[in-house]
Each structure stands twice: as structure tokens, then as C-alpha cells.
CSV table of C-alpha atoms in Angstrom, one decimal:
chain,number,residue,atom,x,y,z
A,1,GLY,CA,0.0,0.1,0.0
A,2,ILE,CA,1.1,3.9,0.1
A,3,GLY,CA,2.4,3.4,3.9
A,4,HIS,CA,4.7,0.7,2.4
A,5,LEU,CA,5.6,3.0,-0.8
A,6,ILE,CA,6.4,6.0,1.8
A,7,GLY,CA,8.5,3.7,3.8
A,8,ILE,CA,10.6,2.8,0.6
A,9,TYR,CA,10.9,6.4,-0.2
A,10,ARG,CA,11.8,7.5,3.2
A,11,HIS,CA,14.5,4.8,3.5
A,12,PHE,CA,15.6,5.7,-0.3
A,13,ARG,CA,16.2,9.3,0.8
A,14,LYS,CA,18.0,8.5,3.8
A,15,PHE,CA,20.3,6.2,1.7
A,16,ASP,CA,20.3,9.2,-1.1
A,17,GLN,CA,22.0,11.5,1.9
A,18,LEU,CA,24.8,8.9,2.9
A,19,THR,CA,25.7,8.1,-0.9
A,20,ALA,CA,25.8,12.2,-1.2
A,21,ALA,CA,28.0,12.6,1.7
A,22,VAL,CA,30.1,9.6,0.9
A,23,ILE,CA,30.8,11.1,-2.8
A,24,PHE,CA,31.3,14.5,-1.2
A,25,VAL,CA,33.9,13.3,1.0
A,26,VAL,CA,35.6,11.1,-2.0
A,27,VAL,CA,35.6,14.0,-4.1
A,28,GLY,CA,37.2,16.1,-1.5
A,29,ILE,CA,39.9,13.7,-0.8
A,30,LEU,CA,40.8,13.2,-4.4
A,31,ALA,CA,40.6,17.3,-5.0
A,32,PHE,CA,42.9,17.4,-1.8
A,33,ASP,CA,45.4,14.7,-3.2
A,34,GLN,CA,45.4,16.9,-6.5
A,35,LEU,CA,45.9,20.0,-4.8
A,36,SER,CA,48.8,18.6,-2.5
A,37,VAL,CA,50.5,17.1,-5.8
A,38,GLN,CA,50.4,20.6,-7.5
A,39,ILE,CA,51.9,22.2,-4.3
A,40,ARG,CA,54.7,19.5,-4.4
A,41,LYS,CA,55.3,20.1,-8.0
A,42,ARG,CA,55.6,23.9,-7.3
A,43,ILE,CA,58.2,23.3,-4.2
A,44,LEU,CA,60.6,21.1,-6.2
């Protein structure tokens, strides 16, 4: 029924937020890694 669909939607939305957070962290780490590589190149 509708209650079941709402439950799935809520669960999916929570999962979606978690996924977004994980992606954000991964992108942040990769960006920071690229930045540190650029800085090292300039120093050397």
C-alpha cells in the first residue's frame, strides 16, 4: 500500500543523503590529493 511506498521513499532518501555524503568526502579527498601534488611540484 501507500504506507509501504512512503517507507521505501524515506529509506531511499536517507540512503541518498548517505551516498551524497560519501561522494562529497571522496571528491574532497581526491581534490586535496591533486592540490598537494600541485604544491609539491611547485616546491620542487
